[in-house]
Short mmCIF file of C-alpha atoms in Angstrom, two decimals:
data_model
loop_
_atom_site.label_atom_id
_atom_site.label_comp_id
_atom_site.label_asym_id
_atom_site.label_seq_id
_atom_site.Cartn_x
_atom_site.Cartn_y
_atom_site.Cartn_z
CA MET A 885 -72.15 -76.11 -9.92
CA GLN A 886 -71.80 -79.76 -10.71
CA LEU A 887 -72.17 -82.98 -8.78
CA ALA A 888 -69.39 -85.49 -8.19
CA ARG A 889 -68.71 -88.54 -6.06
CA VAL A 890 -65.70 -88.56 -3.75
CA ILE A 891 -63.63 -91.63 -4.63
CA GLY A 892 -60.26 -91.02 -3.05
CA SER A 893 -57.57 -88.67 -1.88
CA MET A 894 -54.20 -87.28 -2.90
CA VAL A 895 -51.08 -86.46 -0.91
CA SER A 896 -48.51 -83.89 -1.96
CA THR A 897 -45.69 -82.96 0.40
CA ARG A 898 -43.83 -80.60 -1.93
CA LYS A 899 -46.48 -78.05 -2.71
CA CYS A 900 -47.32 -74.36 -2.70
CA ASP A 901 -47.22 -73.12 0.94
CA ARG A 902 -50.73 -71.76 0.69
CA LEU A 903 -52.09 -75.28 0.17
CA GLU A 904 -50.83 -76.45 3.59
CA GLY A 905 -53.61 -77.97 5.63
CA LEU A 906 -56.12 -78.33 2.81
CA LYS A 907 -57.63 -81.77 2.24
CA LEU A 908 -57.20 -82.78 -1.39
CA LEU A 909 -59.76 -85.29 -2.58
CA VAL A 910 -60.26 -87.21 -5.80
CA ALA A 911 -63.78 -86.95 -7.23
CA VAL A 912 -65.47 -88.18 -10.36
CA PRO A 913 -68.26 -86.26 -12.13
CA ILE A 914 -71.83 -87.52 -11.68
CA ASP A 915 -74.18 -87.13 -14.63
CA MET A 916 -77.53 -85.94 -13.29
CA ASP A 917 -79.39 -87.67 -16.12
CA THR A 918 -78.43 -91.07 -14.78
CA PHE A 919 -76.72 -90.38 -11.43
CA ARG A 920 -73.84 -92.48 -12.68
CA GLU A 921 -70.18 -91.54 -12.94
CA LYS A 922 -69.26 -89.93 -16.25
CA GLY A 923 -65.92 -88.42 -17.18
CA SER A 924 -62.45 -88.40 -15.71
CA PRO A 925 -61.61 -87.97 -12.02
CA PHE A 926 -60.17 -84.65 -10.81
CA ILE A 927 -58.65 -83.13 -7.67
CA THR A 928 -60.81 -80.92 -5.47
CA VAL A 929 -60.51 -79.28 -2.04
CA ASP A 930 -62.84 -80.38 0.72
CA THR A 931 -64.41 -77.47 2.64
CA VAL A 932 -67.33 -79.33 4.26
CA GLY A 933 -66.00 -82.60 5.67
CA ALA A 934 -66.96 -84.82 2.75
CA GLY A 935 -66.22 -88.52 3.00
CA GLU A 936 -65.41 -91.16 0.45
CA GLY A 937 -68.45 -92.35 -1.47
CA GLU A 938 -70.52 -89.21 -0.82
CA ILE A 939 -72.12 -87.24 -3.61
CA VAL A 940 -71.10 -83.61 -3.35
CA MET A 941 -71.61 -80.28 -5.09
CA TRP A 942 -68.45 -78.50 -6.23
CA ALA A 943 -67.72 -75.04 -7.59
CA GLY A 944 -64.97 -74.31 -10.07
CA GLY A 945 -62.64 -71.48 -11.07
CA SER A 946 -62.50 -68.30 -8.99
CA SER A 947 -65.76 -69.40 -7.33
CA SER A 948 -63.89 -72.23 -5.61
CA ARG A 949 -61.92 -69.60 -3.67
CA GLN A 950 -65.01 -67.97 -2.12
CA THR A 951 -64.82 -69.99 1.09
CA ASP A 952 -62.98 -69.18 4.32
CA LEU A 953 -60.63 -72.11 3.75
CA THR A 954 -59.70 -71.38 0.15
CA THR A 955 -59.41 -67.58 -0.07
CA ASN A 956 -56.31 -66.55 -2.05
CA LYS A 957 -55.23 -70.15 -2.52
CA PRO A 958 -54.29 -71.72 -5.85
CA VAL A 959 -57.29 -74.04 -6.08
CA ASP A 960 -59.70 -74.19 -9.00
CA SER A 961 -62.21 -76.67 -7.58
CA SER A 962 -63.80 -76.89 -4.12
CA ILE A 963 -66.45 -79.11 -2.62
CA VAL A 964 -69.03 -76.72 -1.14
CA GLY A 965 -71.89 -79.01 -0.14
CA ILE A 966 -72.88 -82.60 0.52
CA VAL A 967 -76.02 -83.52 -1.40
CA ASP A 968 -79.05 -84.71 0.60
CA PHE A 969 -81.80 -84.74 -2.01
CA VAL A 970 -82.24 -84.03 -5.70
CA ASP A 971 -85.77 -83.70 -7.10
CA ILE A 972 -86.34 -83.59 -10.86
CA GLU A 973 -89.80 -83.04 -12.35
CA GLY A 974 -91.48 -83.88 -9.08
CA LYS A 975 -89.60 -87.11 -8.52
CA ARG A 976 -86.91 -87.67 -5.90
CA VAL A 977 -84.09 -88.96 -8.10
CA TYR A 978 -81.46 -88.99 -5.36
CA SER A 979 -81.66 -89.33 -1.62
CA LYS A 980 -78.50 -89.61 0.47
CA GLY A 981 -78.17 -93.02 2.13
CA GLN A 982 -80.70 -94.65 -0.18
CA GLU A 983 -78.62 -95.14 -3.29
CA THR A 984 -79.18 -98.44 -5.05
CA MET B 950 -57.15 -79.28 -10.11
CA GLN B 951 -55.82 -81.77 -12.59
CA LEU B 952 -52.77 -83.99 -12.81
CA ALA B 953 -50.13 -83.79 -15.52
CA ARG B 954 -46.68 -85.16 -16.21
CA VAL B 955 -43.83 -82.73 -16.87
CA ILE B 956 -42.30 -83.65 -20.22
CA GLY B 957 -40.20 -80.65 -21.22
CA SER B 958 -39.58 -76.94 -21.16
CA MET B 959 -39.98 -73.83 -23.25
CA VAL B 960 -37.78 -70.79 -23.77
CA SER B 961 -39.07 -67.37 -24.80
CA THR B 962 -36.73 -64.38 -24.81
CA ARG B 963 -39.16 -61.82 -26.22
CA LYS B 964 -41.95 -61.95 -23.70
CA CYS B 965 -44.07 -59.91 -21.34
CA ASP B 966 -41.74 -58.34 -18.69
CA ARG B 967 -43.79 -59.81 -15.89
CA LEU B 968 -42.88 -63.33 -17.00
CA GLU B 969 -39.14 -62.74 -16.43
CA GLY B 970 -37.66 -65.37 -14.17
CA LEU B 971 -40.56 -67.81 -14.34
CA LYS B 972 -39.78 -71.40 -15.36
CA LEU B 973 -42.04 -72.42 -18.23
CA LEU B 974 -42.57 -76.16 -18.48
CA VAL B 975 -44.34 -78.41 -20.95
CA ALA B 976 -46.76 -80.84 -19.34
CA VAL B 977 -49.22 -83.41 -20.64
CA PRO B 978 -52.52 -84.24 -18.89
CA ILE B 979 -52.70 -87.49 -16.92
CA ASP B 980 -56.04 -89.30 -16.90
CA MET B 981 -56.68 -90.50 -13.35
CA ASP B 982 -58.68 -93.48 -14.61
CA THR B 983 -55.57 -95.03 -16.13
CA PHE B 984 -52.69 -92.81 -14.97
CA ARG B 985 -51.67 -92.56 -18.61
CA GLU B 986 -51.16 -89.44 -20.69
CA LYS B 987 -54.30 -88.22 -22.41
CA GLY B 988 -54.70 -85.03 -24.42
CA SER B 989 -52.38 -82.40 -25.82
CA PRO B 990 -49.39 -80.90 -24.01
CA PHE B 991 -49.61 -77.35 -22.64
CA ILE B 992 -47.36 -74.71 -21.08
CA THR B 993 -47.42 -74.24 -17.32
CA VAL B 994 -45.40 -72.29 -14.74
CA ASP B 995 -43.42 -74.21 -12.16
CA THR B 996 -43.87 -72.88 -8.60
CA VAL B 997 -42.60 -75.91 -6.66
CA GLY B 998 -39.38 -77.10 -8.31
CA ALA B 999 -40.93 -79.83 -10.46
CA GLY B 1000 -38.61 -81.93 -12.60
CA GLU B 1001 -39.06 -83.68 -15.90
CA GLY B 1002 -41.00 -86.93 -15.59
CA GLU B 1003 -42.74 -86.00 -12.34
CA ILE B 1004 -46.50 -86.13 -11.94
CA VAL B 1005 -47.77 -82.81 -10.68
CA MET B 1006 -51.00 -81.08 -9.72
CA TRP B 1007 -51.76 -77.86 -11.56
CA ALA B 1008 -54.35 -75.12 -11.15
CA GLY B 1009 -55.81 -73.12 -14.03
CA GLY B 1010 -57.27 -69.70 -14.73
CA SER B 1011 -57.14 -66.99 -12.07
CA SER B 1012 -56.33 -69.71 -9.53
CA SER B 1013 -52.92 -70.16 -11.14
CA ARG B 1014 -52.04 -66.62 -10.01
CA GLN B 1015 -52.65 -67.31 -6.30
CA THR B 1016 -48.99 -68.07 -5.56
CA ASP B 1017 -46.22 -65.71 -4.49
CA LEU B 1018 -44.42 -66.30 -7.81
CA THR B 1019 -47.35 -65.74 -10.13
CA THR B 1020 -49.34 -62.87 -8.59
CA ASN B 1021 -50.43 -60.35 -11.26
CA LYS B 1022 -48.65 -62.27 -13.99
CA PRO B 1023 -50.22 -63.31 -17.30
CA VAL B 1024 -50.22 -67.02 -16.62
CA ASP B 1025 -53.27 -69.27 -16.78
CA SER B 1026 -51.71 -72.51 -15.54
CA SER B 1027 -49.35 -73.17 -12.61
CA ILE B 1028 -47.91 -76.32 -11.10
CA VAL B 1029 -48.78 -76.11 -7.39
CA GLY B 1030 -47.78 -79.53 -6.06
CA ILE B 1031 -45.77 -82.66 -6.78
CA VAL B 1032 -47.88 -85.77 -6.30
CA ASP B 1033 -46.69 -88.34 -3.75
CA PHE B 1034 -49.68 -90.68 -3.47
CA VAL B 1035 -53.12 -91.09 -4.95
CA ASP B 1036 -55.56 -93.48 -3.29
CA ILE B 1037 -58.82 -94.43 -5.03
CA GLU B 1038 -61.43 -96.63 -3.36
CA GLY B 1039 -58.94 -97.84 -0.79
CA LYS B 1040 -56.24 -98.77 -3.26
CA ARG B 1041 -52.99 -96.88 -3.80
CA VAL B 1042 -53.18 -96.26 -7.53
CA TYR B 1043 -50.11 -94.04 -7.69
CA SER B 1044 -47.01 -93.78 -5.57
CA LYS B 1045 -44.17 -91.50 -6.58
CA GLY B 1046 -41.04 -93.40 -7.52
CA GLN B 1047 -42.89 -96.68 -7.98
CA GLU B 1048 -44.44 -96.12 -11.38
CA THR B 1049 -44.37 -99.15 -13.64
CA MET C 422 -50.75 -71.35 -21.59
CA GLN C 423 -51.04 -72.63 -25.12
CA LEU C 424 -49.09 -72.17 -28.32
CA ALA C 425 -50.50 -70.68 -31.51
CA ARG C 426 -49.23 -69.41 -34.84
CA VAL C 427 -50.04 -65.85 -35.90
CA ILE C 428 -51.76 -66.05 -39.28
CA GLY C 429 -53.39 -62.66 -39.75
CA SER C 430 -54.99 -59.58 -38.31
CA MET C 431 -58.37 -57.99 -37.74
CA VAL C 432 -59.59 -54.40 -37.98
CA SER C 433 -62.56 -53.03 -36.06
CA THR C 434 -63.30 -49.31 -36.14
CA ARG C 435 -66.51 -49.37 -34.11
CA LYS C 436 -65.33 -50.95 -30.90
CA CYS C 437 -65.18 -50.53 -27.15
CA ASP C 438 -63.09 -47.39 -26.37
CA ARG C 439 -60.78 -49.36 -24.13
CA LEU C 440 -59.60 -51.44 -27.09
CA GLU C 441 -58.22 -48.36 -28.91
CA GLY C 442 -54.59 -48.86 -29.88
CA LEU C 443 -54.45 -52.59 -29.26
CA LYS C 444 -53.21 -54.78 -32.12
CA LEU C 445 -55.73 -57.54 -32.79
CA LEU C 446 -54.23 -60.60 -34.42
CA VAL C 447 -55.66 -63.82 -35.79
CA ALA C 448 -53.92 -66.93 -34.48
CA VAL C 449 -54.48 -70.65 -34.87
CA PRO C 450 -53.75 -73.20 -32.11
CA ILE C 451 -50.60 -75.31 -32.44
CA ASP C 452 -50.77 -78.87 -31.14
CA MET C 453 -47.54 -79.56 -29.26
CA ASP C 454 -47.70 -83.26 -30.14
CA THR C 455 -47.12 -82.51 -33.80
CA PHE C 456 -46.37 -78.76 -33.94
CA ARG C 457 -49.06 -78.51 -36.59
CA GLU C 458 -52.12 -76.28 -36.59
CA LYS C 459 -55.16 -77.84 -34.93
CA GLY C 460 -58.48 -76.18 -34.26
CA SER C 461 -60.17 -72.98 -35.29
CA PRO C 462 -58.50 -69.55 -35.48
CA PHE C 463 -59.25 -66.95 -32.80
CA ILE C 464 -58.60 -63.27 -32.08
CA THR C 465 -55.85 -62.34 -29.64
CA VAL C 466 -54.11 -59.14 -28.52
CA ASP C 467 -50.43 -58.72 -29.26
CA THR C 468 -48.40 -57.48 -26.27
CA VAL C 469 -44.89 -58.45 -27.46
CA GLY C 470 -44.57 -57.38 -31.11
CA ALA C 471 -45.41 -60.74 -32.67
CA GLY C 472 -45.32 -61.02 -36.45
CA GLU C 473 -47.23 -63.13 -38.92
CA GLY C 474 -45.97 -66.70 -39.06
CA GLU C 475 -44.42 -66.67 -35.59
CA ILE C 476 -45.26 -69.27 -32.97
CA VAL C 477 -46.34 -67.57 -29.78
CA MET C 478 -47.50 -68.38 -26.26
CA TRP C 479 -50.85 -66.91 -25.24
CA ALA C 480 -52.75 -66.65 -21.98
CA GLY C 481 -56.53 -66.72 -21.71
CA GLY C 482 -59.31 -65.37 -19.49
CA SER C 483 -58.49 -62.92 -16.70
CA SER C 484 -54.83 -63.88 -17.10
CA SER C 485 -54.77 -62.14 -20.48
CA ARG C 486 -55.36 -58.83 -18.68
CA GLN C 487 -52.25 -59.12 -16.48
CA THR C 488 -50.06 -57.05 -18.82
CA ASP C 489 -49.49 -53.29 -18.86
CA LEU C 490 -51.24 -53.04 -22.22
CA THR C 491 -54.36 -55.03 -21.38
CA THR C 492 -55.22 -54.08 -17.78
CA ASN C 493 -58.98 -53.47 -17.38
CA LYS C 494 -59.63 -54.09 -21.06
CA PRO C 495 -62.26 -56.45 -22.45
CA VAL C 496 -59.84 -58.99 -23.87
CA ASP C 497 -59.84 -62.69 -23.08
CA SER C 498 -56.70 -63.74 -24.97
CA SER C 499 -53.26 -62.10 -25.14
CA ILE C 500 -49.99 -63.11 -26.75
CA VAL C 501 -47.41 -62.93 -23.93
CA GLY C 502 -44.29 -64.46 -25.49
CA ILE C 503 -42.64 -65.44 -28.76
CA VAL C 504 -41.39 -69.01 -28.62
CA ASP C 505 -37.65 -69.61 -29.19
CA PHE C 506 -37.23 -73.25 -28.22
CA VAL C 507 -39.36 -76.14 -27.03
CA ASP C 508 -37.63 -79.24 -25.64
CA ILE C 509 -39.62 -82.42 -24.98
CA GLU C 510 -38.05 -85.51 -23.38
CA GLY C 511 -34.57 -84.23 -24.11
CA LYS C 512 -35.18 -83.48 -27.77
CA ARG C 513 -35.48 -80.01 -29.27
CA VAL C 514 -38.85 -80.30 -31.01
CA TYR C 515 -39.08 -76.65 -32.03
CA SER C 516 -36.48 -74.00 -32.70
CA LYS C 517 -37.52 -70.59 -34.03
CA GLY C 518 -36.25 -69.97 -37.55
CA GLN C 519 -35.59 -73.66 -38.20
CA GLU C 520 -39.09 -74.89 -38.89
CA THR C 521 -39.31 -77.37 -41.74
CA MET D 956 -75.04 -66.21 -21.31
CA GLN D 957 -76.91 -69.39 -22.07
CA LEU D 958 -80.48 -70.55 -21.78
CA ALA D 959 -81.67 -73.45 -19.65
CA ARG D 960 -84.92 -74.91 -18.39
CA VAL D 961 -85.46 -75.32 -14.65
CA ILE D 962 -86.29 -78.97 -14.03
CA GLY D 963 -85.80 -79.47 -10.31
CA SER D 964 -84.08 -78.57 -7.08
CA MET D 965 -81.35 -79.76 -4.74
CA VAL D 966 -81.07 -79.78 -0.96
CA SER D 967 -77.77 -79.75 0.92
CA THR D 968 -77.74 -79.34 4.69
CA ARG D 969 -74.00 -79.75 5.23
CA LYS D 970 -72.63 -76.97 3.08
CA CYS D 971 -70.42 -73.91 3.03
CA ASP D 972 -71.92 -71.29 5.42
CA ARG D 973 -71.99 -68.69 2.69
CA LEU D 974 -74.49 -70.77 0.72
CA GLU D 975 -77.11 -70.56 3.50
CA GLY D 976 -80.41 -69.25 2.19
CA LEU D 977 -79.63 -69.62 -1.50
CA LYS D 978 -82.10 -71.60 -3.61
CA LEU D 979 -80.26 -74.30 -5.53
CA LEU D 980 -82.05 -75.40 -8.68
CA VAL D 981 -81.40 -78.10 -11.26
CA ALA D 982 -81.45 -76.84 -14.85
CA VAL D 983 -80.80 -78.40 -18.21
CA PRO D 984 -79.24 -76.50 -21.14
CA ILE D 985 -81.57 -75.39 -23.96
CA ASP D 986 -80.13 -75.38 -27.46
CA MET D 987 -81.29 -72.18 -29.18
CA ASP D 988 -81.24 -73.86 -32.60
CA THR D 989 -84.11 -76.11 -31.62
CA PHE D 990 -85.27 -74.83 -28.21
CA ARG D 991 -84.94 -78.40 -26.98
CA GLU D 992 -82.92 -79.69 -24.04
CA LYS D 993 -79.37 -80.62 -24.94
CA GLY D 994 -76.64 -81.68 -22.55
CA SER D 995 -76.46 -82.69 -18.91
CA PRO D 996 -78.29 -80.99 -16.04
CA PHE D 997 -76.36 -78.76 -13.65
CA ILE D 998 -76.87 -76.90 -10.36
CA THR D 999 -77.51 -73.17 -10.46
CA VAL D 1000 -78.54 -70.47 -7.96
CA ASP D 1001 -81.87 -68.73 -8.43
CA THR D 1002 -81.66 -64.93 -8.10
CA VAL D 1003 -84.94 -64.00 -9.80
CA GLY D 1004 -87.66 -66.31 -8.46
CA ALA D 1005 -87.59 -68.84 -11.30
CA GLY D 1006 -90.03 -71.73 -11.19
CA GLU D 1007 -89.88 -75.27 -12.44
CA GLY D 1008 -90.45 -75.51 -16.19
CA GLU D 1009 -89.40 -71.92 -16.93
CA ILE D 1010 -86.75 -71.09 -19.49
CA VAL D 1011 -84.13 -68.88 -17.92
CA MET D 1012 -80.88 -67.09 -18.77
CA TRP D 1013 -77.91 -67.97 -16.60
CA ALA D 1014 -74.40 -66.54 -16.23
CA GLY D 1015 -71.36 -68.62 -15.33
CA GLY D 1016 -68.02 -68.26 -13.57
CA SER D 1017 -67.17 -65.05 -11.72
CA SER D 1018 -70.08 -63.39 -13.56
CA SER D 1019 -72.51 -65.49 -11.55
CA ARG D 1020 -71.34 -63.66 -8.41
CA GLN D 1021 -72.26 -60.20 -9.72
CA THR D 1022 -75.69 -60.14 -8.05
CA ASP D 1023 -76.64 -58.90 -4.59
CA LEU D 1024 -77.50 -62.45 -3.53
CA THR D 1025 -74.33 -64.16 -4.73
CA THR D 1026 -71.50 -61.70 -3.98
CA ASN D 1027 -68.48 -63.50 -2.47
CA LYS D 1028 -70.26 -66.84 -2.50
CA PRO D 1029 -68.84 -70.07 -3.92
CA VAL D 1030 -71.26 -70.33 -6.83
CA ASP D 1031 -70.26 -70.65 -10.48
CA SER D 1032 -73.70 -70.46 -12.09
CA SER D 1033 -76.63 -68.13 -11.39
CA ILE D 1034 -80.00 -67.64 -13.03
CA VAL D 1035 -80.19 -63.92 -13.83
CA GLY D 1036 -83.35 -63.63 -15.93
CA ILE D 1037 -86.56 -65.37 -16.95
CA VAL D 1038 -86.95 -65.40 -20.72
CA ASP D 1039 -90.06 -63.74 -22.19
CA PHE D 1040 -89.27 -63.65 -25.90
CA VAL D 1041 -86.52 -64.74 -28.26
CA ASP D 1042 -86.53 -63.41 -31.83
CA ILE D 1043 -84.17 -64.89 -34.44
CA GLU D 1044 -83.96 -63.49 -37.96
CA GLY D 1045 -87.22 -61.65 -37.59
CA LYS D 1046 -89.18 -64.63 -36.29
CA ARG D 1047 -90.38 -65.09 -32.72
CA VAL D 1048 -88.90 -68.49 -31.94
CA TYR D 1049 -89.86 -68.51 -28.27
CA SER D 1050 -92.59 -66.81 -26.32
CA LYS D 1051 -93.13 -67.59 -22.66
CA GLY D 1052 -96.41 -69.38 -22.00
CA GLN D 1053 -96.84 -70.39 -25.62
CA GLU D 1054 -94.47 -73.32 -25.83
CA THR D 1055 -95.75 -76.23 -27.85
CA MET E 611 -61.81 -63.28 -28.52
CA GLN E 612 -64.08 -64.98 -30.98
CA LEU E 613 -66.23 -63.87 -33.87
CA ALA E 614 -69.99 -64.31 -34.07
CA ARG E 615 -72.88 -63.10 -36.19
CA VAL E 616 -75.78 -61.28 -34.53
CA ILE E 617 -78.96 -63.17 -35.44
CA GLY E 618 -81.58 -61.94 -33.00
CA SER E 619 -82.50 -60.59 -29.61
CA MET E 620 -83.94 -61.67 -26.29
CA VAL E 621 -86.33 -59.97 -23.88
CA SER E 622 -86.47 -60.69 -20.16
CA THR E 623 -88.65 -58.56 -17.90
CA ARG E 624 -88.04 -60.45 -14.66
CA LYS E 625 -84.29 -60.23 -14.34
CA CYS E 626 -81.46 -59.18 -12.08
CA ASP E 627 -81.73 -55.39 -11.47
CA ARG E 628 -78.20 -54.85 -12.66
CA LEU E 629 -79.14 -56.04 -16.15
CA GLU E 630 -81.68 -53.21 -16.60
CA GLY E 631 -81.02 -51.26 -19.78
CA LEU E 632 -78.60 -53.72 -21.33
CA LYS E 633 -79.37 -54.91 -24.86
CA LEU E 634 -79.37 -58.70 -24.95
CA LEU E 635 -78.63 -60.14 -28.38
CA VAL E 636 -78.56 -63.65 -29.80
CA ALA E 637 -75.38 -64.47 -31.70
CA VAL E 638 -74.02 -67.57 -33.37
CA PRO E 639 -70.29 -68.43 -33.50
CA ILE E 640 -68.46 -67.83 -36.79
CA ASP E 641 -65.69 -70.26 -37.68
CA MET E 642 -62.77 -68.23 -39.06
CA ASP E 643 -61.67 -71.14 -41.26
CA THR E 644 -64.79 -70.82 -43.38
CA PHE E 645 -66.54 -67.65 -42.12
CA ARG E 646 -69.66 -69.75 -41.75
CA GLU E 647 -71.79 -70.26 -38.66
CA LYS E 648 -70.67 -73.15 -36.48
CA GLY E 649 -72.05 -74.11 -33.11
CA SER E 650 -75.06 -73.16 -31.04
CA PRO E 651 -76.38 -69.62 -30.55
CA PHE E 652 -75.79 -67.83 -27.25
CA ILE E 653 -76.85 -64.63 -25.46
CA THR E 654 -74.45 -61.69 -25.40
CA VAL E 655 -74.60 -58.03 -24.34
CA ASP E 656 -74.19 -55.35 -26.97
CA THR E 657 -71.76 -52.58 -25.98
CA VAL E 658 -71.08 -51.09 -29.42
CA GLY E 659 -74.43 -50.73 -31.22
CA ALA E 660 -74.27 -53.96 -33.21
CA GLY E 661 -77.11 -54.73 -35.58
CA GLU E 662 -78.64 -57.95 -36.78
CA GLY E 663 -76.55 -59.67 -39.43
CA GLU E 664 -73.27 -58.00 -38.43
CA ILE E 665 -70.17 -59.98 -37.64
CA VAL E 666 -68.82 -58.97 -34.27
CA MET E 667 -65.99 -59.74 -31.86
CA TRP E 668 -67.02 -60.80 -28.37
CA ALA E 669 -65.14 -61.35 -25.13
CA GLY E 670 -66.14 -63.93 -22.52
CA GLY E 671 -65.96 -64.49 -18.78
CA SER E 672 -64.70 -61.73 -16.49
CA SER E 673 -63.32 -59.98 -19.59
CA SER E 674 -66.87 -59.26 -20.73
CA ARG E 675 -67.29 -57.02 -17.68
CA GLN E 676 -64.38 -54.72 -18.58
CA THR E 677 -66.56 -52.14 -20.35
CA ASP E 678 -68.30 -49.08 -18.92
CA LEU E 679 -71.69 -50.67 -19.59
CA THR E 680 -71.03 -54.06 -18.04
CA THR E 681 -68.92 -53.37 -14.93
CA ASN E 682 -70.13 -55.43 -11.95
CA LYS E 683 -72.98 -56.93 -13.95
CA PRO E 684 -73.78 -60.64 -14.18
CA VAL E 685 -72.84 -61.03 -17.84
CA ASP E 686 -70.35 -63.55 -19.18
CA SER E 687 -70.31 -62.47 -22.83
CA SER E 688 -70.13 -58.99 -24.39
CA ILE E 689 -69.83 -57.76 -27.95
CA VAL E 690 -66.83 -55.41 -27.93
CA GLY E 691 -66.29 -54.63 -31.62
CA ILE E 692 -67.87 -54.75 -35.06
CA VAL E 693 -65.56 -56.42 -37.56
CA ASP E 694 -64.48 -54.40 -40.62
CA PHE E 695 -61.74 -56.54 -42.11
CA VAL E 696 -60.02 -59.85 -41.45
CA ASP E 697 -56.79 -60.64 -43.29
CA ILE E 698 -55.29 -64.15 -43.16
CA GLU E 699 -51.96 -64.98 -44.79
CA GLY E 700 -52.04 -61.83 -46.86
CA LYS E 701 -55.55 -62.35 -48.19
CA ARG E 702 -58.60 -60.34 -47.17
CA VAL E 703 -60.93 -63.13 -46.12
CA TYR E 704 -63.66 -60.87 -44.77
CA SER E 705 -64.69 -57.33 -45.56
CA LYS E 706 -67.80 -55.84 -43.97
CA GLY E 707 -70.52 -55.14 -46.53
CA GLN E 708 -68.97 -57.39 -49.16
CA GLU E 709 -70.04 -60.78 -47.88
CA THR E 710 -71.15 -63.17 -50.58
#
């Protein structure tokens, strides 16, 4: 899985029926070397109540459909967790609410 | 999922039977940092009645087969929504029909 | 899906039983911006009777197994159509048999 | 599959129910040409009791769900083995516990 | 599918039960433009009795699990054929046992 920051949302009224009711968010990849944004934004489905600005974990491909909300739906990216802490080599490199 | 702009169409008469009746479109990726085209065009299946020039959301891989039209068909990209609005960090960065 | 040009073929006698009888072709990606070859050749399974020199559409990953010929076989790329026409922004950019 | 070194861990309390109880680790890709780290860290699920500093083999995509721990869970990367030896062209290029 | 040359092997004693008995090889991608190695080595499962030095065809992702040996196993790359000949534009560009 990869980390990303939620930066926005998308609205589509004419869409595949199976997508009805799903919250479509815009996220941008977070590089875990620097915890900065790196790469182009993408569309992902929220399954955990993520809010704008939060750093989240997302799963891609068929794995993104392994949630109750996304089963059999044409989504290839889902947010599956909100990140509280990341520790690398014994150091806390990220702690939710304490970003600088 | 990713955004793309529909720029054309493709016709194939000698093709896998299961593709009969599907509308094959040409789309080009849209970078959400700039909302400009970025990258090479690709072929995608229309499942929502997308028209040329429209910005659409597409799903890839096995996810592109999770629509009534594409189930069990050899497609690895499907258009699953037409984009109305995209908001990033509180600003409306895209609104259908108001592109500049 | 992506376009490619068939440029050759491959023979393997010691192979997975399930691949028996499949025609393994060599294809090279076609960039739809220029309709020229771009990138490295790859191996793909012919499901439509494609011949050398033809521009074809291929599907990748699990999607390549959604044909009668390739079901449950260890293939990750299949040719699923021979391209007749490609129109981009109202112009016919490719027409089979009229390449220059 | 690819090799990676375990360098840390991640905690998420608000997450997809199906992820409960899984150990989420941070790993960084190992280039087998040099056995050095190369590329950005990522999140992966431990299925074998891997510890920080160990070089592991991981599987991605739907393959990462083919373990008893990860079946039907929204994970797209799983650690499936701890590497003891790697031999390339007759030379032992990696031996666990004897890294320099 | 892609070509690769087998250059070594890997041993893992602490691994997912389902991987027991599978032969894990190290392979390096072969660029079909030049038939030289290009890119970083990776781990792949042998399903055809491939030996070191041989050029093989491998399938990735869920396709790598479509063999009797790899069904339901956490592998994302399998060798599914040993290459005898490759012909490109009417010329034999590779013939097993006659490499220079």
